[in-house]
mmCIF file of C-alpha atoms in Angstrom:
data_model
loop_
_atom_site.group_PDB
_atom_site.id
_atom_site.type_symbol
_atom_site.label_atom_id
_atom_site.label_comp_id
_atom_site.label_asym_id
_atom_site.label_seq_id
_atom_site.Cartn_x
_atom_site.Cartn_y
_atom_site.Cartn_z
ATOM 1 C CA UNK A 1 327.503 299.245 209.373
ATOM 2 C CA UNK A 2 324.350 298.699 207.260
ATOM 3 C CA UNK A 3 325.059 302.055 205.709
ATOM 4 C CA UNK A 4 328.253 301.001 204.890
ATOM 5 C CA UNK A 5 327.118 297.547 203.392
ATOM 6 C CA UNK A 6 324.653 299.325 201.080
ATOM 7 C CA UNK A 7 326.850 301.560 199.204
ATOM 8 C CA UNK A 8 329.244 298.923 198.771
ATOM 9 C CA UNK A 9 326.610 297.337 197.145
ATOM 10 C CA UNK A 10 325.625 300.157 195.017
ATOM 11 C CA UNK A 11 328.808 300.676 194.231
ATOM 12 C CA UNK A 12 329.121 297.306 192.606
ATOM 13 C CA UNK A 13 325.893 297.250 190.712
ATOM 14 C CA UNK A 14 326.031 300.663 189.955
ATOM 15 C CA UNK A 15 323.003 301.693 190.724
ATOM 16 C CA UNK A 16 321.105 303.864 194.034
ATOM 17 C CA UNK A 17 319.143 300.710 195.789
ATOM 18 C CA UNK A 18 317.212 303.793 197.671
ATOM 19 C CA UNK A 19 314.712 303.616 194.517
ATOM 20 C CA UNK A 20 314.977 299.743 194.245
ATOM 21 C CA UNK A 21 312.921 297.059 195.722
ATOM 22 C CA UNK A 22 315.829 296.130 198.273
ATOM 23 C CA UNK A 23 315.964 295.695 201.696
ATOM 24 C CA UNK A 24 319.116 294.537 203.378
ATOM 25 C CA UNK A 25 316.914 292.858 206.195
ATOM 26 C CA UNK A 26 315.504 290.312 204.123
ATOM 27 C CA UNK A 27 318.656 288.524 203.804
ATOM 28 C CA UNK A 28 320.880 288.748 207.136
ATOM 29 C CA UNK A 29 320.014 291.146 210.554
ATOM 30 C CA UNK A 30 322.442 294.157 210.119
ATOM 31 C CA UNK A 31 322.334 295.023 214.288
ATOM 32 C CA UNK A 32 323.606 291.187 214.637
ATOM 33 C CA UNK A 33 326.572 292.682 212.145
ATOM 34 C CA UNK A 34 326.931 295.355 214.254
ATOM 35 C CA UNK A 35 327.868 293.326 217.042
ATOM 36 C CA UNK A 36 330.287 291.044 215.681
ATOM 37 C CA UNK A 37 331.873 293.462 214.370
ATOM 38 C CA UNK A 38 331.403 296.913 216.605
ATOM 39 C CA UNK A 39 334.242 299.087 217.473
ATOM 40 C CA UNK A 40 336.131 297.243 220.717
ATOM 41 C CA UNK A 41 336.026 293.536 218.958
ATOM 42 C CA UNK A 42 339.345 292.159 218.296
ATOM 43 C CA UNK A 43 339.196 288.806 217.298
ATOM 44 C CA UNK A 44 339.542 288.228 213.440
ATOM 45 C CA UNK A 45 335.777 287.528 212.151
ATOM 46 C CA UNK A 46 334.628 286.501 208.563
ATOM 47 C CA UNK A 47 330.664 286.799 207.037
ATOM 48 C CA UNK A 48 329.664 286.046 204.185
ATOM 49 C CA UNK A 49 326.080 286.562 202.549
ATOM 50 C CA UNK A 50 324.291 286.442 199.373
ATOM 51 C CA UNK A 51 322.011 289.267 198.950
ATOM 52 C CA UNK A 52 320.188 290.229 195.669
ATOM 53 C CA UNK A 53 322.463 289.229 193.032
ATOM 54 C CA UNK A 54 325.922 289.709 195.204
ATOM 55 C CA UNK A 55 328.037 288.340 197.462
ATOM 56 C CA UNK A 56 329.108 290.257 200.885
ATOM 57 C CA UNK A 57 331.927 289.841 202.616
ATOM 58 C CA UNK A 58 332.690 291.654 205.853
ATOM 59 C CA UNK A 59 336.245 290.901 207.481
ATOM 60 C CA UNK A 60 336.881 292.594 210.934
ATOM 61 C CA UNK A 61 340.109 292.551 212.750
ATOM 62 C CA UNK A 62 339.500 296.049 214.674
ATOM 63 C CA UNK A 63 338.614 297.570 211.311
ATOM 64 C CA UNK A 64 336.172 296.446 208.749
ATOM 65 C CA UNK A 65 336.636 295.545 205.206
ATOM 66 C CA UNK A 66 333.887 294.901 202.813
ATOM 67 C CA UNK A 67 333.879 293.065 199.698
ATOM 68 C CA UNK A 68 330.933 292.849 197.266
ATOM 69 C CA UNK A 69 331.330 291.013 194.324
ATOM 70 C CA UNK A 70 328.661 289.487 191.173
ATOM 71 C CA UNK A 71 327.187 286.309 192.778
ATOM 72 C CA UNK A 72 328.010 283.004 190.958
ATOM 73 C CA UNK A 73 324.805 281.629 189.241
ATOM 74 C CA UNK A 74 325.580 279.077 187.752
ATOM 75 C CA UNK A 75 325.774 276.834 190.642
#
């Protein structure tokens, strides 16, 4: 799942976070994703995080669907 996460996110900023200071741990626990949201879950579940300078969200309803989009700053 973490894999997954990260190139959504370097997808969106367009850049390889590999060579970045960035690690996804600092901001949520990606084996605690894992579980909510592992293969034989069927309930719908929603997270959202803020990580770097994006917002992540994961919706799971048997499959996953991520979303990464520019955080709002200005609030």
């Amino acid at each position: 799942m973490s894999t997954m996460i990260l190139e959504a996110i370097e997808d969106q900023k367009g850049e390889d976070l590999s060579e970045a200071d960035f690690r996804l741990y600092d901001d949520i626990d990606p084996d605690a994703l894992d579980n909510l949201f592992r293969k034989d879950a069927n309930a719908d579940t929603t997270v959202e995080f803020n990580t770097d300078d994006v917002t992540v969200t994961l919706r799971g309803d048997g499959t996953v669907k991520i979303r990464v989009e520019p955080r709002d700053t200005d609030n």
